[in-house]
Amino acid sequence: MFGIMAMMLASCSPFALVNSEVYNDADLSSYHTFRIVTPDEGSLPNGMQMVTYYNIAAAIRQQMVERGFTEDPNSNLLINIAVTTHRELATEPLVQPAGYFPYYGPYYPYYVYPRAYYGPYWAPNTPYYNNAQVITGIYKEGVLTMDMVNLKEKLPLYSASVATIINNSNGQYRNLKSIAEAVETLFSRFPVPIVK
């Protein structure tokens, strides 16, 4: 009975997991600490207020703590967040180096901490950066994306995206309760389970 109710509630959710992928065969359970990007490390996406950033960060923090991680400002595990603020137009498949996060051209998610800092494949004017294309139907307006990176080694570990944290009826970011639900969906296929 509980399983049926859970499925019914999940099917009513306004949020959909867009992707969830581990990179470089990362064992995320081997990390014990994390830190969430702060606005002073970059800038907030267009239209995002500090209260929205804090709500997203708090929801991510809760999910990580429930999985046994400890927040530490010196952690090598950086959690970066982004929001896509434009709709994609290109439809050609992306070609990317193995083990690196995808890049989605001018319509890619707007990251607080620029992905260019993750390593050489994110430097402008490199052949990879210039030739990347958007994957059809992936990133639309309001998609929340989360990257996890070993910042010391500039090694991508995990990325997930959820649609959509922008309310289509008024173009505003959703409220605290909805953001928490979206982030819960974002972590729904995270490879480290909640600690019982």
N, C-alpha and C. Protein backbone atom coordinates (compact mmCIF):
# COMPACT_ATOMS: atom_id res chain seq x y z
N MET A 1 0.83 -1.19 0.00
CA MET A 1 0.00 0.00 0.00
C MET A 1 0.87 1.26 0.00
N PHE A 2 1.90 1.28 0.86
CA PHE A 2 2.79 2.44 0.94
C PHE A 2 3.49 2.67 -0.40
N GLY A 3 3.92 1.60 -1.06
CA GLY A 3 4.59 1.69 -2.36
C GLY A 3 3.70 2.32 -3.41
N ILE A 4 2.42 1.95 -3.41
CA ILE A 4 1.47 2.51 -4.37
C ILE A 4 1.27 4.00 -4.10
N MET A 5 1.15 4.36 -2.82
CA MET A 5 0.99 5.78 -2.47
C MET A 5 2.21 6.58 -2.88
N ALA A 6 3.40 6.02 -2.66
CA ALA A 6 4.64 6.72 -3.03
C ALA A 6 4.70 6.94 -4.53
N MET A 7 4.29 5.93 -5.31
CA MET A 7 4.30 6.08 -6.76
C MET A 7 3.30 7.14 -7.20
N MET A 8 2.13 7.17 -6.55
CA MET A 8 1.12 8.17 -6.91
C MET A 8 1.63 9.57 -6.59
N LEU A 9 2.28 9.74 -5.45
CA LEU A 9 2.81 11.05 -5.08
C LEU A 9 3.92 11.47 -6.04
N ALA A 10 4.77 10.52 -6.40
CA ALA A 10 5.87 10.84 -7.31
C ALA A 10 5.35 11.25 -8.67
N SER A 11 4.28 10.59 -9.13
CA SER A 11 3.75 10.92 -10.45
C SER A 11 3.08 12.29 -10.47
N CYS A 12 2.70 12.81 -9.30
CA CYS A 12 2.07 14.12 -9.23
C CYS A 12 3.08 15.25 -9.09
N SER A 13 4.33 14.92 -8.90
CA SER A 13 5.35 15.94 -8.70
C SER A 13 5.51 16.79 -9.96
N PRO A 14 5.64 18.11 -9.78
CA PRO A 14 5.86 18.98 -10.94
C PRO A 14 7.30 18.95 -11.41
N PHE A 15 8.16 18.16 -10.78
CA PHE A 15 9.57 18.14 -11.09
C PHE A 15 9.97 16.83 -11.75
N ALA A 16 10.86 16.91 -12.73
CA ALA A 16 11.32 15.73 -13.45
C ALA A 16 12.84 15.71 -13.45
N LEU A 17 13.40 14.56 -13.14
CA LEU A 17 14.84 14.40 -13.22
C LEU A 17 15.25 14.37 -14.68
N VAL A 18 16.12 15.28 -15.07
CA VAL A 18 16.55 15.38 -16.46
C VAL A 18 17.73 14.46 -16.71
N ASN A 19 18.70 14.47 -15.82
CA ASN A 19 19.83 13.56 -15.94
C ASN A 19 20.45 13.34 -14.57
N SER A 20 21.19 12.26 -14.45
CA SER A 20 21.93 11.92 -13.24
C SER A 20 23.07 11.04 -13.69
N GLU A 21 24.30 11.55 -13.60
CA GLU A 21 25.42 10.80 -14.17
C GLU A 21 26.67 10.95 -13.32
N VAL A 22 27.33 9.80 -13.10
CA VAL A 22 28.62 9.75 -12.42
C VAL A 22 29.70 9.82 -13.48
N TYR A 23 30.75 10.61 -13.21
CA TYR A 23 31.86 10.75 -14.15
C TYR A 23 33.13 10.16 -13.57
N ASN A 24 34.00 9.70 -14.45
CA ASN A 24 35.33 9.20 -14.08
C ASN A 24 35.26 8.06 -13.06
N ASP A 25 34.20 7.25 -13.15
CA ASP A 25 34.03 6.12 -12.22
C ASP A 25 34.19 6.53 -10.77
N ALA A 26 33.72 7.73 -10.45
CA ALA A 26 33.89 8.28 -9.10
C ALA A 26 33.14 7.45 -8.06
N ASP A 27 33.79 7.21 -6.94
CA ASP A 27 33.16 6.57 -5.79
C ASP A 27 32.81 7.70 -4.82
N LEU A 28 31.61 8.24 -4.94
CA LEU A 28 31.22 9.38 -4.12
C LEU A 28 31.15 9.04 -2.63
N SER A 29 30.98 7.76 -2.31
CA SER A 29 30.93 7.38 -0.89
C SER A 29 32.30 7.48 -0.23
N SER A 30 33.36 7.63 -1.02
CA SER A 30 34.71 7.78 -0.45
C SER A 30 34.96 9.22 0.02
N TYR A 31 34.06 10.12 -0.34
CA TYR A 31 34.16 11.50 0.13
C TYR A 31 33.33 11.62 1.41
N HIS A 32 33.86 12.33 2.38
CA HIS A 32 33.16 12.46 3.65
C HIS A 32 32.72 13.89 3.93
N THR A 33 33.31 14.83 3.21
CA THR A 33 32.98 16.24 3.40
C THR A 33 32.56 16.85 2.07
N PHE A 34 31.95 18.01 2.13
CA PHE A 34 31.54 18.73 0.93
C PHE A 34 31.49 20.21 1.26
N ARG A 35 31.46 21.01 0.22
CA ARG A 35 31.16 22.42 0.37
C ARG A 35 30.33 22.86 -0.82
N ILE A 36 29.43 23.79 -0.56
CA ILE A 36 28.53 24.29 -1.60
C ILE A 36 29.07 25.63 -2.07
N VAL A 37 29.07 25.83 -3.38
CA VAL A 37 29.54 27.08 -3.95
C VAL A 37 28.84 28.26 -3.28
N THR A 38 29.57 29.35 -3.12
CA THR A 38 28.98 30.57 -2.55
C THR A 38 28.99 31.66 -3.61
N PRO A 39 28.06 32.60 -3.54
CA PRO A 39 27.97 33.64 -4.56
C PRO A 39 29.25 34.46 -4.74
N ASP A 40 30.07 34.57 -3.69
CA ASP A 40 31.30 35.34 -3.84
C ASP A 40 32.35 34.63 -4.69
N GLU A 41 32.09 33.37 -5.05
CA GLU A 41 33.00 32.63 -5.94
C GLU A 41 32.65 32.83 -7.41
N GLY A 42 31.59 33.53 -7.68
CA GLY A 42 31.14 33.78 -9.05
C GLY A 42 30.03 34.80 -9.02
N SER A 43 28.92 34.47 -9.64
CA SER A 43 27.74 35.34 -9.56
C SER A 43 26.48 34.51 -9.73
N LEU A 44 25.39 35.02 -9.22
CA LEU A 44 24.12 34.29 -9.29
C LEU A 44 23.54 34.35 -10.70
N PRO A 45 22.81 33.30 -11.10
CA PRO A 45 22.13 33.32 -12.40
C PRO A 45 21.15 34.49 -12.49
N ASN A 46 20.86 34.90 -13.71
CA ASN A 46 19.91 36.00 -13.94
C ASN A 46 18.60 35.76 -13.20
N GLY A 47 18.15 36.77 -12.48
CA GLY A 47 16.86 36.69 -11.82
C GLY A 47 16.86 35.99 -10.48
N MET A 48 17.97 35.35 -10.11
CA MET A 48 18.02 34.64 -8.83
C MET A 48 18.37 35.61 -7.72
N GLN A 49 17.55 35.64 -6.69
CA GLN A 49 17.80 36.45 -5.51
C GLN A 49 18.58 35.61 -4.49
N MET A 50 19.21 36.30 -3.53
CA MET A 50 19.98 35.58 -2.51
C MET A 50 19.12 34.59 -1.73
N VAL A 51 17.87 34.96 -1.47
CA VAL A 51 17.00 34.06 -0.71
C VAL A 51 16.80 32.75 -1.48
N THR A 52 16.70 32.81 -2.80
CA THR A 52 16.54 31.60 -3.60
C THR A 52 17.82 30.77 -3.54
N TYR A 53 18.97 31.42 -3.68
CA TYR A 53 20.25 30.70 -3.55
C TYR A 53 20.31 29.99 -2.19
N TYR A 54 19.99 30.71 -1.11
CA TYR A 54 20.05 30.10 0.22
C TYR A 54 19.09 28.93 0.35
N ASN A 55 17.90 29.03 -0.25
CA ASN A 55 16.94 27.93 -0.19
C ASN A 55 17.46 26.70 -0.94
N ILE A 56 18.07 26.92 -2.11
CA ILE A 56 18.64 25.80 -2.88
C ILE A 56 19.80 25.18 -2.12
N ALA A 57 20.70 26.03 -1.60
CA ALA A 57 21.86 25.53 -0.85
C ALA A 57 21.42 24.76 0.39
N ALA A 58 20.40 25.24 1.09
CA ALA A 58 19.91 24.55 2.29
C ALA A 58 19.34 23.18 1.94
N ALA A 59 18.61 23.11 0.84
CA ALA A 59 18.03 21.83 0.42
C ALA A 59 19.12 20.84 0.02
N ILE A 60 20.14 21.31 -0.69
CA ILE A 60 21.27 20.45 -1.06
C ILE A 60 22.01 20.00 0.19
N ARG A 61 22.26 20.93 1.10
CA ARG A 61 22.94 20.61 2.36
C ARG A 61 22.20 19.51 3.10
N GLN A 62 20.88 19.62 3.20
CA GLN A 62 20.08 18.62 3.91
C GLN A 62 20.25 17.24 3.26
N GLN A 63 20.19 17.19 1.93
CA GLN A 63 20.34 15.91 1.24
C GLN A 63 21.72 15.30 1.49
N MET A 64 22.75 16.12 1.49
CA MET A 64 24.11 15.61 1.71
C MET A 64 24.29 15.13 3.15
N VAL A 65 23.80 15.90 4.12
CA VAL A 65 23.91 15.51 5.52
C VAL A 65 23.15 14.22 5.78
N GLU A 66 21.98 14.06 5.18
CA GLU A 66 21.20 12.82 5.34
C GLU A 66 21.94 11.61 4.79
N ARG A 67 22.91 11.85 3.91
CA ARG A 67 23.70 10.76 3.34
C ARG A 67 25.04 10.58 4.06
N GLY A 68 25.21 11.26 5.19
CA GLY A 68 26.39 11.06 6.02
C GLY A 68 27.57 11.98 5.72
N PHE A 69 27.40 12.95 4.83
CA PHE A 69 28.46 13.90 4.54
C PHE A 69 28.46 15.03 5.57
N THR A 70 29.62 15.65 5.76
CA THR A 70 29.77 16.78 6.67
C THR A 70 30.21 18.00 5.86
N GLU A 71 29.58 19.13 6.12
CA GLU A 71 29.96 20.34 5.41
C GLU A 71 31.26 20.89 5.98
N ASP A 72 32.19 21.24 5.09
CA ASP A 72 33.50 21.73 5.49
C ASP A 72 33.96 22.75 4.45
N PRO A 73 34.24 24.00 4.86
CA PRO A 73 34.63 25.02 3.87
C PRO A 73 35.94 24.71 3.16
N ASN A 74 36.72 23.75 3.66
CA ASN A 74 37.99 23.36 3.03
C ASN A 74 37.89 22.06 2.25
N SER A 75 36.70 21.54 2.07
CA SER A 75 36.52 20.26 1.38
C SER A 75 36.95 20.36 -0.08
N ASN A 76 37.51 19.26 -0.59
CA ASN A 76 37.83 19.17 -2.02
C ASN A 76 36.58 18.94 -2.87
N LEU A 77 35.50 18.46 -2.26
CA LEU A 77 34.26 18.19 -3.00
C LEU A 77 33.42 19.45 -3.06
N LEU A 78 33.47 20.11 -4.21
CA LEU A 78 32.68 21.32 -4.44
C LEU A 78 31.37 20.95 -5.10
N ILE A 79 30.27 21.48 -4.57
CA ILE A 79 28.97 21.33 -5.21
C ILE A 79 28.64 22.67 -5.84
N ASN A 80 28.60 22.68 -7.16
CA ASN A 80 28.29 23.89 -7.93
C ASN A 80 26.85 23.80 -8.39
N ILE A 81 26.17 24.93 -8.45
CA ILE A 81 24.78 24.93 -8.91
C ILE A 81 24.62 25.88 -10.09
N ALA A 82 23.63 25.57 -10.91
CA ALA A 82 23.36 26.38 -12.09
C ALA A 82 21.88 26.34 -12.41
N VAL A 83 21.45 27.35 -13.13
CA VAL A 83 20.08 27.40 -13.65
C VAL A 83 20.16 27.77 -15.12
N THR A 84 19.40 27.07 -15.93
CA THR A 84 19.31 27.41 -17.34
C THR A 84 18.26 28.49 -17.49
N THR A 85 18.65 29.59 -18.11
CA THR A 85 17.73 30.72 -18.23
C THR A 85 17.29 30.96 -19.67
N HIS A 86 17.72 30.11 -20.61
CA HIS A 86 17.28 30.20 -22.00
C HIS A 86 16.84 28.83 -22.47
N ARG A 87 16.04 28.80 -23.51
CA ARG A 87 15.65 27.52 -24.12
C ARG A 87 16.65 27.14 -25.20
N GLU A 88 16.90 25.83 -25.32
CA GLU A 88 17.87 25.36 -26.30
C GLU A 88 17.31 25.44 -27.71
N LEU A 89 18.19 25.61 -28.68
CA LEU A 89 17.79 25.69 -30.08
C LEU A 89 18.47 24.63 -30.92
N ALA A 90 19.74 24.35 -30.68
CA ALA A 90 20.48 23.40 -31.51
C ALA A 90 20.04 21.98 -31.20
N THR A 91 20.24 21.09 -32.19
CA THR A 91 19.78 19.72 -32.00
C THR A 91 20.84 18.68 -32.30
N GLU A 92 22.07 19.09 -32.58
CA GLU A 92 23.11 18.12 -32.88
C GLU A 92 23.65 17.52 -31.59
N PRO A 93 24.01 16.22 -31.62
CA PRO A 93 24.55 15.60 -30.41
C PRO A 93 25.89 16.23 -30.03
N LEU A 94 26.14 16.19 -28.76
CA LEU A 94 27.36 16.73 -28.19
C LEU A 94 28.48 15.70 -28.31
N VAL A 95 29.67 16.14 -28.65
CA VAL A 95 30.85 15.31 -28.60
C VAL A 95 31.68 15.84 -27.46
N GLN A 96 32.00 14.99 -26.51
CA GLN A 96 32.74 15.46 -25.35
C GLN A 96 33.83 14.48 -24.98
N PRO A 97 34.91 14.97 -24.39
CA PRO A 97 35.96 14.06 -23.92
C PRO A 97 35.41 13.19 -22.81
N ALA A 98 35.84 11.95 -22.76
CA ALA A 98 35.37 11.04 -21.73
C ALA A 98 35.74 11.58 -20.36
N GLY A 99 34.80 11.52 -19.44
CA GLY A 99 35.07 11.92 -18.06
C GLY A 99 34.87 13.38 -17.77
N TYR A 100 34.37 14.17 -18.74
CA TYR A 100 34.14 15.59 -18.50
C TYR A 100 32.68 15.92 -18.64
N PHE A 101 32.23 16.90 -17.85
CA PHE A 101 30.85 17.34 -17.91
C PHE A 101 30.52 17.84 -19.31
N PRO A 102 29.29 17.65 -19.77
CA PRO A 102 28.89 18.20 -21.07
C PRO A 102 28.79 19.72 -21.02
N TYR A 103 28.93 20.33 -22.18
CA TYR A 103 28.78 21.78 -22.33
C TYR A 103 27.68 22.02 -23.35
N TYR A 104 26.82 22.99 -23.10
CA TYR A 104 25.65 23.17 -23.93
C TYR A 104 25.60 24.50 -24.65
N GLY A 105 26.75 24.98 -25.16
CA GLY A 105 26.78 26.18 -25.98
C GLY A 105 26.20 27.39 -25.27
N PRO A 106 25.65 28.35 -26.01
CA PRO A 106 25.17 29.58 -25.38
C PRO A 106 23.92 29.37 -24.54
N TYR A 107 23.34 28.18 -24.58
CA TYR A 107 22.11 27.91 -23.83
C TYR A 107 22.36 27.02 -22.63
N TYR A 108 23.63 26.86 -22.26
CA TYR A 108 23.94 25.95 -21.16
C TYR A 108 23.58 26.59 -19.83
N PRO A 109 23.53 25.80 -18.75
CA PRO A 109 23.19 26.35 -17.45
C PRO A 109 24.15 27.45 -17.02
N TYR A 110 23.62 28.46 -16.34
CA TYR A 110 24.41 29.57 -15.82
C TYR A 110 24.90 29.17 -14.44
N TYR A 111 26.20 28.88 -14.33
CA TYR A 111 26.79 28.38 -13.10
C TYR A 111 27.23 29.52 -12.18
N VAL A 112 27.09 29.32 -10.88
CA VAL A 112 27.59 30.27 -9.90
C VAL A 112 29.13 30.29 -10.00
N TYR A 113 29.75 29.12 -9.93
CA TYR A 113 31.20 28.98 -10.05
C TYR A 113 31.47 28.56 -11.49
N PRO A 114 32.11 29.38 -12.30
CA PRO A 114 32.26 29.06 -13.73
C PRO A 114 32.92 27.71 -13.97
N ARG A 115 32.34 26.92 -14.86
CA ARG A 115 32.90 25.61 -15.18
C ARG A 115 34.29 25.73 -15.80
N ALA A 116 34.63 26.87 -16.34
CA ALA A 116 35.96 27.06 -16.93
C ALA A 116 37.06 26.82 -15.88
N TYR A 117 36.73 26.94 -14.61
CA TYR A 117 37.72 26.74 -13.56
C TYR A 117 37.95 25.27 -13.23
N TYR A 118 37.14 24.37 -13.80
CA TYR A 118 37.27 22.95 -13.49
C TYR A 118 38.47 22.31 -14.17
N GLY A 119 38.92 22.86 -15.28
CA GLY A 119 40.04 22.23 -15.97
C GLY A 119 40.17 22.70 -17.40
N PRO A 120 41.11 22.13 -18.12
CA PRO A 120 41.45 22.63 -19.45
C PRO A 120 40.33 22.53 -20.47
N TYR A 121 39.41 21.59 -20.34
CA TYR A 121 38.36 21.46 -21.34
C TYR A 121 37.31 22.55 -21.24
N TRP A 122 37.39 23.37 -20.20
CA TRP A 122 36.41 24.44 -20.05
C TRP A 122 36.99 25.79 -20.38
N ALA A 123 38.23 25.83 -20.90
CA ALA A 123 38.83 27.10 -21.27
C ALA A 123 38.28 27.57 -22.61
N PRO A 124 37.81 28.83 -22.71
CA PRO A 124 37.33 29.34 -23.99
C PRO A 124 38.42 29.24 -25.06
N ASN A 125 37.98 29.16 -26.30
CA ASN A 125 38.85 29.10 -27.47
C ASN A 125 39.59 27.78 -27.63
N THR A 126 39.19 26.74 -26.90
CA THR A 126 39.74 25.42 -27.17
C THR A 126 38.82 24.76 -28.18
N PRO A 127 39.33 23.82 -28.97
CA PRO A 127 38.48 23.17 -29.98
C PRO A 127 37.25 22.52 -29.36
N TYR A 128 37.41 21.90 -28.19
CA TYR A 128 36.26 21.25 -27.57
C TYR A 128 35.17 22.26 -27.24
N TYR A 129 35.56 23.35 -26.63
CA TYR A 129 34.61 24.38 -26.21
C TYR A 129 33.87 24.94 -27.42
N ASN A 130 34.58 25.19 -28.51
CA ASN A 130 33.98 25.81 -29.69
C ASN A 130 33.09 24.87 -30.48
N ASN A 131 33.32 23.57 -30.41
CA ASN A 131 32.58 22.62 -31.23
C ASN A 131 31.40 21.97 -30.52
N ALA A 132 31.22 22.22 -29.22
CA ALA A 132 30.14 21.58 -28.47
C ALA A 132 28.78 22.05 -28.96
N GLN A 133 27.80 21.16 -28.87
CA GLN A 133 26.45 21.46 -29.31
C GLN A 133 25.47 21.10 -28.20
N VAL A 134 24.26 21.58 -28.31
CA VAL A 134 23.21 21.29 -27.36
C VAL A 134 22.59 19.94 -27.68
N ILE A 135 22.25 19.17 -26.67
CA ILE A 135 21.51 17.94 -26.89
C ILE A 135 20.03 18.27 -26.86
N THR A 136 19.30 17.84 -27.86
CA THR A 136 17.89 18.18 -28.01
C THR A 136 17.10 17.84 -26.76
N GLY A 137 16.26 18.78 -26.34
CA GLY A 137 15.28 18.52 -25.29
C GLY A 137 15.83 18.39 -23.89
N ILE A 138 17.10 18.67 -23.66
CA ILE A 138 17.64 18.48 -22.33
C ILE A 138 17.43 19.73 -21.47
N TYR A 139 18.07 20.82 -21.82
CA TYR A 139 18.04 21.99 -20.96
C TYR A 139 17.04 23.02 -21.44
N LYS A 140 16.03 23.23 -20.67
CA LYS A 140 15.03 24.26 -20.94
C LYS A 140 15.05 25.26 -19.80
N GLU A 141 14.36 26.33 -19.98
CA GLU A 141 14.36 27.39 -18.97
C GLU A 141 13.94 26.85 -17.61
N GLY A 142 14.72 27.22 -16.59
CA GLY A 142 14.37 26.85 -15.23
C GLY A 142 14.93 25.53 -14.75
N VAL A 143 15.76 24.86 -15.53
CA VAL A 143 16.36 23.60 -15.09
C VAL A 143 17.46 23.90 -14.08
N LEU A 144 17.40 23.25 -12.94
CA LEU A 144 18.43 23.37 -11.90
C LEU A 144 19.44 22.25 -12.11
N THR A 145 20.71 22.61 -12.22
CA THR A 145 21.78 21.64 -12.41
C THR A 145 22.74 21.71 -11.25
N MET A 146 23.23 20.55 -10.84
CA MET A 146 24.19 20.45 -9.75
C MET A 146 25.39 19.64 -10.25
N ASP A 147 26.58 20.21 -10.16
CA ASP A 147 27.82 19.48 -10.45
C ASP A 147 28.53 19.21 -9.15
N MET A 148 29.19 18.06 -9.07
CA MET A 148 30.10 17.77 -7.96
C MET A 148 31.47 17.56 -8.58
N VAL A 149 32.46 18.28 -8.04
CA VAL A 149 33.80 18.28 -8.61
C VAL A 149 34.82 18.11 -7.49
N ASN A 150 35.84 17.28 -7.74
CA ASN A 150 37.00 17.28 -6.86
C ASN A 150 37.83 18.46 -7.33
N LEU A 151 37.71 19.58 -6.62
CA LEU A 151 38.30 20.83 -7.07
C LEU A 151 39.83 20.78 -7.03
N LYS A 152 40.39 20.07 -6.07
CA LYS A 152 41.85 19.98 -5.97
C LYS A 152 42.43 19.33 -7.23
N GLU A 153 41.77 18.28 -7.72
CA GLU A 153 42.25 17.57 -8.91
C GLU A 153 41.56 18.04 -10.19
N LYS A 154 40.60 18.99 -10.06
CA LYS A 154 39.79 19.45 -11.19
C LYS A 154 39.17 18.26 -11.93
N LEU A 155 38.58 17.38 -11.13
CA LEU A 155 38.04 16.13 -11.64
C LEU A 155 36.52 16.12 -11.49
N PRO A 156 35.77 16.13 -12.60
CA PRO A 156 34.31 16.02 -12.52
C PRO A 156 33.90 14.67 -11.92
N LEU A 157 32.95 14.69 -10.99
CA LEU A 157 32.52 13.48 -10.30
C LEU A 157 31.08 13.11 -10.60
N TYR A 158 30.19 14.10 -10.60
CA TYR A 158 28.76 13.81 -10.70
C TYR A 158 28.02 15.04 -11.19
N SER A 159 26.95 14.82 -11.94
CA SER A 159 26.09 15.92 -12.35
C SER A 159 24.66 15.42 -12.43
N ALA A 160 23.73 16.27 -12.01
CA ALA A 160 22.30 15.95 -12.09
C ALA A 160 21.54 17.23 -12.37
N SER A 161 20.40 17.08 -13.04
CA SER A 161 19.56 18.23 -13.36
C SER A 161 18.10 17.88 -13.12
N VAL A 162 17.34 18.88 -12.70
CA VAL A 162 15.91 18.71 -12.47
C VAL A 162 15.17 19.88 -13.10
N ALA A 163 14.02 19.59 -13.69
CA ALA A 163 13.17 20.63 -14.29
C ALA A 163 11.89 20.71 -13.47
N THR A 164 11.35 21.82 -13.24
CA THR A 164 11.88 23.14 -13.46
C THR A 164 11.63 23.92 -12.19
N ILE A 165 12.63 24.69 -11.76
CA ILE A 165 12.46 25.44 -10.52
C ILE A 165 11.92 26.84 -10.77
N ILE A 166 11.64 27.14 -12.03
CA ILE A 166 10.97 28.40 -12.34
C ILE A 166 9.52 28.10 -12.66
N ASN A 167 8.62 28.83 -12.03
CA ASN A 167 7.20 28.64 -12.23
C ASN A 167 6.81 29.22 -13.59
N ASN A 168 6.37 28.36 -14.51
CA ASN A 168 6.07 28.81 -15.88
C ASN A 168 4.95 29.83 -15.94
N SER A 169 4.07 29.85 -14.96
CA SER A 169 2.94 30.78 -15.02
C SER A 169 3.35 32.23 -14.77
N ASN A 170 4.40 32.42 -13.95
CA ASN A 170 4.81 33.80 -13.67
C ASN A 170 6.30 34.06 -13.85
N GLY A 171 7.07 33.06 -14.24
CA GLY A 171 8.49 33.23 -14.51
C GLY A 171 9.35 33.46 -13.28
N GLN A 172 8.81 33.23 -12.09
CA GLN A 172 9.54 33.44 -10.84
C GLN A 172 10.05 32.09 -10.30
N TYR A 173 11.11 32.17 -9.47
CA TYR A 173 11.60 30.96 -8.82
C TYR A 173 10.54 30.45 -7.84
N ARG A 174 10.50 29.15 -7.67
CA ARG A 174 9.50 28.55 -6.79
C ARG A 174 9.82 28.83 -5.33
N ASN A 175 8.84 28.51 -4.47
CA ASN A 175 8.98 28.78 -3.04
C ASN A 175 9.85 27.71 -2.36
N LEU A 176 10.10 27.93 -1.07
CA LEU A 176 10.98 27.06 -0.30
C LEU A 176 10.56 25.60 -0.36
N LYS A 177 9.28 25.33 -0.15
CA LYS A 177 8.78 23.95 -0.16
C LYS A 177 9.00 23.30 -1.52
N SER A 178 8.72 24.03 -2.59
CA SER A 178 8.90 23.48 -3.93
C SER A 178 10.37 23.28 -4.27
N ILE A 179 11.21 24.20 -3.82
CA ILE A 179 12.66 24.04 -4.07
C ILE A 179 13.16 22.79 -3.36
N ALA A 180 12.73 22.57 -2.13
CA ALA A 180 13.13 21.36 -1.39
C ALA A 180 12.69 20.10 -2.12
N GLU A 181 11.49 20.13 -2.69
CA GLU A 181 10.98 18.97 -3.44
C GLU A 181 11.78 18.77 -4.72
N ALA A 182 12.13 19.87 -5.40
CA ALA A 182 12.93 19.77 -6.62
C ALA A 182 14.31 19.19 -6.32
N VAL A 183 14.92 19.63 -5.22
CA VAL A 183 16.25 19.12 -4.85
C VAL A 183 16.16 17.66 -4.43
N GLU A 184 15.08 17.28 -3.78
CA GLU A 184 14.89 15.86 -3.45
C GLU A 184 14.84 15.03 -4.72
N THR A 185 14.17 15.53 -5.75
CA THR A 185 14.15 14.85 -7.05
C THR A 185 15.54 14.84 -7.66
N LEU A 186 16.27 15.94 -7.52
CA LEU A 186 17.63 16.05 -8.03
C LEU A 186 18.52 14.94 -7.46
N PHE A 187 18.31 14.57 -6.20
CA PHE A 187 19.10 13.54 -5.53
C PHE A 187 18.49 12.14 -5.65
N SER A 188 17.42 11.99 -6.38
CA SER A 188 16.70 10.72 -6.40
C SER A 188 17.52 9.55 -6.95
N ARG A 189 18.51 9.82 -7.79
CA ARG A 189 19.37 8.75 -8.30
C ARG A 189 20.83 8.96 -7.88
N PHE A 190 21.04 9.74 -6.84
CA PHE A 190 22.39 9.96 -6.33
C PHE A 190 22.93 8.64 -5.82
N PRO A 191 24.21 8.30 -6.15
CA PRO A 191 24.71 6.96 -5.84
C PRO A 191 25.00 6.67 -4.36
N VAL A 192 24.89 7.67 -3.49
CA VAL A 192 25.09 7.43 -2.05
C VAL A 192 23.72 7.51 -1.39
N PRO A 193 23.26 6.42 -0.78
CA PRO A 193 21.91 6.43 -0.19
C PRO A 193 21.85 7.20 1.12
N ILE A 194 20.63 7.52 1.53
CA ILE A 194 20.40 8.16 2.82
C ILE A 194 20.78 7.19 3.92
N VAL A 195 21.46 7.69 4.95
CA VAL A 195 21.86 6.87 6.09
C VAL A 195 20.66 6.63 6.96
N LYS A 196 20.37 5.40 7.26
CA LYS A 196 19.19 5.05 8.07
C LYS A 196 19.50 5.19 9.53
